[in-house]
Amino acid sequence: MSYLVNGAEFDREPAPGQCLRTFLRELGHFGVKKGCDAGDCGACTVWLDGVPVHSCITPAFRADGREVTTIEGLGGPGAPHPVQRRFEDAPGFQCGFCTAGMIMTAAALTEEQKADLPRALKGNLCRCTGYRAIEDAVRGVRAVETAAPGGAVGTSVGAPAGHDVVTGHAEFTMDTHIEGLLHLKVLHSPHAHARIRSVDKRAALAVPGVHRVYTWEDVPRRRFTTAIHTDHLVDPDDTYVLDDTVRFAGQRVAAVLADTVGAAEEGCRRLVVAYEVLPAVFDPEAAMADGAPQLHGSHDPFVRDPVHNVLLELHAHIGDVDAGFAAADVIHEGTYFSPRVQHAHLETHGSIAWLADGRLNVRTSSQSPSIAKVKLEYLFGLRPDRVRVFCKRVGGGFGGKQEVITEDLVALATLDTGRPTSLEFTRAEEFTTASPRHPMTLTVRLGARADGTLTAVQVHNVSNTGAYGNHGGETLYAGGASVMIYRCPNKKYDAYSVYTNTVPSGALRGYGMTQPAFAVESAMDELARALRLDPMELRRRNIVRPGEPLVALHDGPDDVVFAEDGPTRCIDLVDAALARTAGQPPPGPEWLVGTGTASSLHETAPPTEHLAEAWVTLGDDLVYELAVGTVEFGEGTSTAHVQIAAGQLGTTPARIRLVQSDTDRTGFDTGAFASAGLSVAGNAVLRAADAVRDRILAFAAAYTGVHVVLCTLDDDGVVCGDRRVPLAELVAAARARGIRFTAARKAYGSPRSVTSNAQGFRVAVHRVTGEIRILYSVQAADAGVVINPAQVRGQIEGGVAQGIGFALTENHHVDGDGVMTNPNLRNYRIPSYADVPRTEVLLVGSTDSVGPLRAKGMAECCINPVAPALANAVHDATGVRFRALPLTPERVYGRLSAAQSVSTGRRP
């Protein structure tokens, strides 16, 4: 067969049944991404004779004799295609994993298609941006600015990897060829609870190309937790690499190592496993009942109450809630449910391991290579100097990659065979074996006087941690902060993290706060209506103010700084925006229109220990090398770190060379989660840059004989009094004396500050079909001192878009046997371009942050008020209260139909 790819002609025969995506990647065209392998996401889009196609569902043989264009061939060397330039200038990406496919689709659009982008872009999904930036890129709207020396902070400079992202040259985890690479595939349990009696490996080992089959008998018998935190003791060591007991449908049973993915998959199919099926329980309330099946034995010290499957329970109170309710004129009580939802980052989990000079190297899609390294050392008894873990660019995370769930198996196989090994999740494995958000059922009881003053707040939370406790306790603690936003002398929080025979829950954007925020903010809306008060006014009367304690689980001292009234200012901005902006008109007379709001408060770093180290060095080439362990997966910390360093060093981002997320080349970093990539690692960068600047100035002062207070560092020199000394001269003089301009500094996640957000929606609900359309969306956020306005706006828009998906369409459908029935993007339904409105973003400037230059991270907190604001808007439109998510059309239709039947006296 003859192929023409990006202008190069060659003869090659694809494997039988091979798709064009894998064929092109074998040829080294790594800009062609894998997001679904089902034609759902568009990350693999290429041109076939100038027409965009999804290469994952296009057989490779169909390209025979035809012209194939990938993202790498769209523009010439040094001359990107105009659409690539527009995506860089907008910028039309965050993590960038979807960007190649998005550009290939956008570059082929006609003017007619550009006039209908919801239809034209329906085949391309983005989980990060919220799509506004993509629309801007298609239409040529530029946001990227050029910073003057020392003026990077506060400017919308572009991402350091921007050009590589839009041209398809940015390396993601699996974008590499390694000679002799072996492939792992995993056999997953069909049962929700079973004991493995035996595994017959013989037929699997007889498959040509199969090298090994690993079961629980072949792995270190060491308990660990897959969750990533600096202090591993906050999560239970209740997991093994492979176990002889499976506790959820989808759990690892065995791993097959082979020359090819196909051979490994065939090996899995041929394994013969004898199971002893055990009783299973899927509902946490049922799991806590007497006589329920026990998931973990009484000998397991990490379980609070193994008989009732309780991993952890919290009971905290301030004041006397009984007295508070007795003093109330109005009491509201309701039970609210947030379901299990998935991160759906377009890059699935994956890792590659190999040995070099006897050292284990692991290239992985992790939010924390430093802690992944520590876990591998522990599991396999390795010295720290014998392990290197690193990341290239990571294709989305949202907390889903705050786990070690691929690194352990590739390390096992490589240490066993000495061969390089790869494991890459399928999309179905992401849904059935990775860690989604905790389902939570919360009962909220609020008491208030007639004037709206809260007298009592009581929250009862039952969290479904799934089969294992990774993040089960920490998210439960985080949920307690949901009562922190409102001033009240009497508060009570009772919470339970419960084991069930379902996929283990984990970290997800908002980390334990999105679910309680939905409950508390919905309850506040209901209380306001019972009091005949405007919901925003009820919040104003009770929201915590500077100088008042941020009381959540206790009234003791804490490390949180709260000195400016960001929460009230956010409420006022959203209230005013809703009053002045009608948004789109209602589509017609069958549509009911309503408005809803919600507020949230979020701490800027986790309460547990968080650490980051940064190194800054001025090289002989007069470029500053910034080394920091934080991973870039679309949260924008790389850009912010470069801006911080450039600002402190009086230079431009172009003269900062970033080295990141490599345990051999960077210092320890707890990880990019809980907004700590900015608030903690950013402070480390600031301090390291300051230290290098001070060393340069001190040397320049001694070199010129001018007092250091009269010396100023600029882009490429130091002004000492009336003399300017070029940096090149200073570097040469310092080298001659054995001096290097370098420094390392650390930062910790304490003290912390808070971010506040308020969200408003105006929606239309179809009275017949139950469809919800968003007419207007606005979010106000206290972002502190804004380092990069375009990035902050993008993070908020992306968070709102993700929150809309969680509220309206996304849900794990699990059958009676605990098996997920919709493990694909087509049926899980994350928002597409047509589903997401433009969100007006309003920023509250404040200076009460302890982050770098008083900045606050925005990647996480923005999602918390979205679902309750939507639910409140739907209630305002229909008069029907929805206390369980998602608000799908069939659910809305069912409740509206029932309500109408009751009001008319007809049977539903």
mmCIF file with all atom_site columns, N, CA and C in Angstrom, residues 545-572:
data_model
loop_
_atom_site.group_PDB
_atom_site.id
_atom_site.type_symbol
_atom_site.label_atom_id
_atom_site.label_alt_id
_atom_site.label_comp_id
_atom_site.label_asym_id
_atom_site.label_entity_id
_atom_site.label_seq_id
_atom_site.pdbx_PDB_ins_code
_atom_site.Cartn_x
_atom_site.Cartn_y
_atom_site.Cartn_z
_atom_site.occupancy
_atom_site.B_iso_or_equiv
_atom_site.pdbx_formal_charge
_atom_site.auth_seq_id
_atom_site.auth_comp_id
_atom_site.auth_asym_id
_atom_site.auth_atom_id
_atom_site.pdbx_PDB_model_num
ATOM 1  N N  . ARG A 1 545 ? -17.985 37.749 57.478 1.00 0.00 ? 545 ARG A N  1
ATOM 2  C CA . ARG A 1 545 ? -17.305 39.007 57.150 1.00 0.00 ? 545 ARG A CA 1
ATOM 3  C C  . ARG A 1 545 ? -15.894 39.001 57.726 1.00 0.00 ? 545 ARG A C  1
ATOM 4  N N  . PRO A 1 546 ? -15.003 39.815 57.159 1.00 0.00 ? 546 PRO A N  1
ATOM 5  C CA . PRO A 1 546 ? -13.642 39.908 57.706 1.00 0.00 ? 546 PRO A CA 1
ATOM 6  C C  . PRO A 1 546 ? -13.653 40.257 59.189 1.00 0.00 ? 546 PRO A C  1
ATOM 7  N N  . GLY A 1 547 ? -12.780 39.604 59.928 1.00 0.00 ? 547 GLY A N  1
ATOM 8  C CA . GLY A 1 547 ? -12.717 39.800 61.357 1.00 0.00 ? 547 GLY A CA 1
ATOM 9  C C  . GLY A 1 547 ? -13.524 38.792 62.129 1.00 0.00 ? 547 GLY A C  1
ATOM 10 N N  . GLU A 1 548 ? -14.460 38.118 61.443 1.00 0.00 ? 548 GLU A N  1
ATOM 11 C CA . GLU A 1 548 ? -15.242 37.070 62.086 1.00 0.00 ? 548 GLU A CA 1
ATOM 12 C C  . GLU A 1 548 ? -14.561 35.728 61.873 1.00 0.00 ? 548 GLU A C  1
ATOM 13 N N  . PRO A 1 549 ? -14.710 34.804 62.795 1.00 0.00 ? 549 PRO A N  1
ATOM 14 C CA . PRO A 1 549 ? -14.041 33.512 62.641 1.00 0.00 ? 549 PRO A CA 1
ATOM 15 C C  . PRO A 1 549 ? -14.673 32.687 61.530 1.00 0.00 ? 549 PRO A C  1
ATOM 16 N N  . LEU A 1 550 ? -13.814 31.981 60.795 1.00 0.00 ? 550 LEU A N  1
ATOM 17 C CA . LEU A 1 550 ? -14.291 31.053 59.766 1.00 0.00 ? 550 LEU A CA 1
ATOM 18 C C  . LEU A 1 550 ? -14.573 29.716 60.447 1.00 0.00 ? 550 LEU A C  1
ATOM 19 N N  . VAL A 1 551 ? -15.746 29.603 61.024 1.00 0.00 ? 551 VAL A N  1
ATOM 20 C CA . VAL A 1 551 ? -16.065 28.460 61.863 1.00 0.00 ? 551 VAL A CA 1
ATOM 21 C C  . VAL A 1 551 ? -16.669 27.353 61.017 1.00 0.00 ? 551 VAL A C  1
ATOM 22 N N  . ALA A 1 552 ? -16.026 26.189 61.039 1.00 0.00 ? 552 ALA A N  1
ATOM 23 C CA . ALA A 1 552 ? -16.549 25.030 60.329 1.00 0.00 ? 552 ALA A CA 1
ATOM 24 C C  . ALA A 1 552 ? -16.688 23.879 61.307 1.00 0.00 ? 552 ALA A C  1
ATOM 25 N N  . LEU A 1 553 ? -15.616 23.079 61.485 1.00 0.00 ? 553 LEU A N  1
ATOM 26 C CA . LEU A 1 553 ? -15.678 21.904 62.334 1.00 0.00 ? 553 LEU A CA 1
ATOM 27 C C  . LEU A 1 553 ? -15.280 22.186 63.777 1.00 0.00 ? 553 LEU A C  1
ATOM 28 N N  . HIS A 1 554 ? -14.657 23.327 64.033 1.00 0.00 ? 554 HIS A N  1
ATOM 29 C CA . HIS A 1 554 ? -14.260 23.658 65.402 1.00 0.00 ? 554 HIS A CA 1
ATOM 30 C C  . HIS A 1 554 ? -14.122 25.172 65.501 1.00 0.00 ? 554 HIS A C  1
ATOM 31 N N  . ASP A 1 555 ? -14.058 25.656 66.708 1.00 0.00 ? 555 ASP A N  1
ATOM 32 C CA . ASP A 1 555 ? -13.903 27.101 66.907 1.00 0.00 ? 555 ASP A CA 1
ATOM 33 C C  . ASP A 1 555 ? -12.536 27.460 67.462 1.00 0.00 ? 555 ASP A C  1
ATOM 34 N N  . GLY A 1 556 ? -11.563 26.558 67.279 1.00 0.00 ? 556 GLY A N  1
ATOM 35 C CA . GLY A 1 556 ? -10.201 26.829 67.704 1.00 0.00 ? 556 GLY A CA 1
ATOM 36 C C  . GLY A 1 556 ? -9.438  27.635 66.674 1.00 0.00 ? 556 GLY A C  1
ATOM 37 N N  . PRO A 1 557 ? -8.185  27.933 66.960 1.00 0.00 ? 557 PRO A N  1
ATOM 38 C CA . PRO A 1 557 ? -7.375  28.718 66.018 1.00 0.00 ? 557 PRO A CA 1
ATOM 39 C C  . PRO A 1 557 ? -7.103  27.940 64.737 1.00 0.00 ? 557 PRO A C  1
ATOM 40 N N  . ASP A 1 558 ? -6.903  28.679 63.654 1.00 0.00 ? 558 ASP A N  1
ATOM 41 C CA . ASP A 1 558 ? -6.549  28.045 62.382 1.00 0.00 ? 558 ASP A CA 1
ATOM 42 C C  . ASP A 1 558 ? -5.509  28.902 61.681 1.00 0.00 ? 558 ASP A C  1
ATOM 43 N N  . ASP A 1 559 ? -5.107  28.459 60.489 1.00 0.00 ? 559 ASP A N  1
ATOM 44 C CA . ASP A 1 559 ? -4.045  29.161 59.756 1.00 0.00 ? 559 ASP A CA 1
ATOM 45 C C  . ASP A 1 559 ? -4.589  29.921 58.558 1.00 0.00 ? 559 ASP A C  1
ATOM 46 N N  . VAL A 1 560 ? -5.879  30.245 58.575 1.00 0.00 ? 560 VAL A N  1
ATOM 47 C CA . VAL A 1 560 ? -6.526  30.882 57.424 1.00 0.00 ? 560 VAL A CA 1
ATOM 48 C C  . VAL A 1 560 ? -6.562  32.397 57.611 1.00 0.00 ? 560 VAL A C  1
ATOM 49 N N  . VAL A 1 561 ? -6.146  33.100 56.556 1.00 0.00 ? 561 VAL A N  1
ATOM 50 C CA . VAL A 1 561 ? -6.171  34.560 56.539 1.00 0.00 ? 561 VAL A CA 1
ATOM 51 C C  . VAL A 1 561 ? -7.418  35.014 55.779 1.00 0.00 ? 561 VAL A C  1
ATOM 52 N N  . PHE A 1 562 ? -8.234  35.868 56.420 1.00 0.00 ? 562 PHE A N  1
ATOM 53 C CA . PHE A 1 562 ? -9.456  36.357 55.791 1.00 0.00 ? 562 PHE A CA 1
ATOM 54 C C  . PHE A 1 562 ? -9.642  37.802 56.229 1.00 0.00 ? 562 PHE A C  1
ATOM 55 N N  . ALA A 1 563 ? -9.208  38.725 55.361 1.00 0.00 ? 563 ALA A N  1
ATOM 56 C CA . ALA A 1 563 ? -9.159  40.125 55.771 1.00 0.00 ? 563 ALA A CA 1
ATOM 57 C C  . ALA A 1 563 ? -9.974  41.053 54.889 1.00 0.00 ? 563 ALA A C  1
ATOM 58 N N  . GLU A 1 564 ? -10.512 40.568 53.760 1.00 0.00 ? 564 GLU A N  1
ATOM 59 C CA . GLU A 1 564 ? -11.292 41.431 52.871 1.00 0.00 ? 564 GLU A CA 1
ATOM 60 C C  . GLU A 1 564 ? -12.618 40.768 52.554 1.00 0.00 ? 564 GLU A C  1
ATOM 61 N N  . ASP A 1 565 ? -13.625 41.589 52.276 1.00 0.00 ? 565 ASP A N  1
ATOM 62 C CA . ASP A 1 565 ? -14.987 41.084 52.125 1.00 0.00 ? 565 ASP A CA 1
ATOM 63 C C  . ASP A 1 565 ? -15.259 40.637 50.692 1.00 0.00 ? 565 ASP A C  1
ATOM 64 N N  . GLY A 1 566 ? -14.490 39.656 50.232 1.00 0.00 ? 566 GLY A N  1
ATOM 65 C CA . GLY A 1 566 ? -14.703 39.107 48.898 1.00 0.00 ? 566 GLY A CA 1
ATOM 66 C C  . GLY A 1 566 ? -16.057 38.454 48.709 1.00 0.00 ? 566 GLY A C  1
ATOM 67 N N  . PRO A 1 567 ? -16.573 37.674 49.684 1.00 0.00 ? 567 PRO A N  1
ATOM 68 C CA . PRO A 1 567 ? -17.865 37.006 49.478 1.00 0.00 ? 567 PRO A CA 1
ATOM 69 C C  . PRO A 1 567 ? -19.007 37.968 49.187 1.00 0.00 ? 567 PRO A C  1
ATOM 70 N N  . THR A 1 568 ? -19.101 39.050 49.966 1.00 0.00 ? 568 THR A N  1
ATOM 71 C CA . THR A 1 568 ? -20.189 40.009 49.733 1.00 0.00 ? 568 THR A CA 1
ATOM 72 C C  . THR A 1 568 ? -20.013 40.714 48.400 1.00 0.00 ? 568 THR A C  1
ATOM 73 N N  . ARG A 1 569 ? -18.792 41.040 48.064 1.00 0.00 ? 569 ARG A N  1
ATOM 74 C CA . ARG A 1 569 ? -18.561 41.731 46.790 1.00 0.00 ? 569 ARG A CA 1
ATOM 75 C C  . ARG A 1 569 ? -18.928 40.822 45.613 1.00 0.00 ? 569 ARG A C  1
ATOM 76 N N  . CYS A 1 570 ? -18.652 39.532 45.728 1.00 0.00 ? 570 CYS A N  1
ATOM 77 C CA . CYS A 1 570 ? -19.041 38.597 44.665 1.00 0.00 ? 570 CYS A CA 1
ATOM 78 C C  . CYS A 1 570 ? -20.558 38.540 44.524 1.00 0.00 ? 570 CYS A C  1
ATOM 79 N N  . ILE A 1 571 ? -21.257 38.474 45.660 1.00 0.00 ? 571 ILE A N  1
ATOM 80 C CA . ILE A 1 571 ? -22.720 38.452 45.632 1.00 0.00 ? 571 ILE A CA 1
ATOM 81 C C  . ILE A 1 571 ? -23.264 39.714 44.968 1.00 0.00 ? 571 ILE A C  1
ATOM 82 N N  . ASP A 1 572 ? -22.728 40.867 45.342 1.00 0.00 ? 572 ASP A N  1
ATOM 83 C CA . ASP A 1 572 ? -23.213 42.132 44.787 1.00 0.00 ? 572 ASP A CA 1
ATOM 84 C C  . ASP A 1 572 ? -22.988 42.202 43.284 1.00 0.00 ? 572 ASP A C  1
#
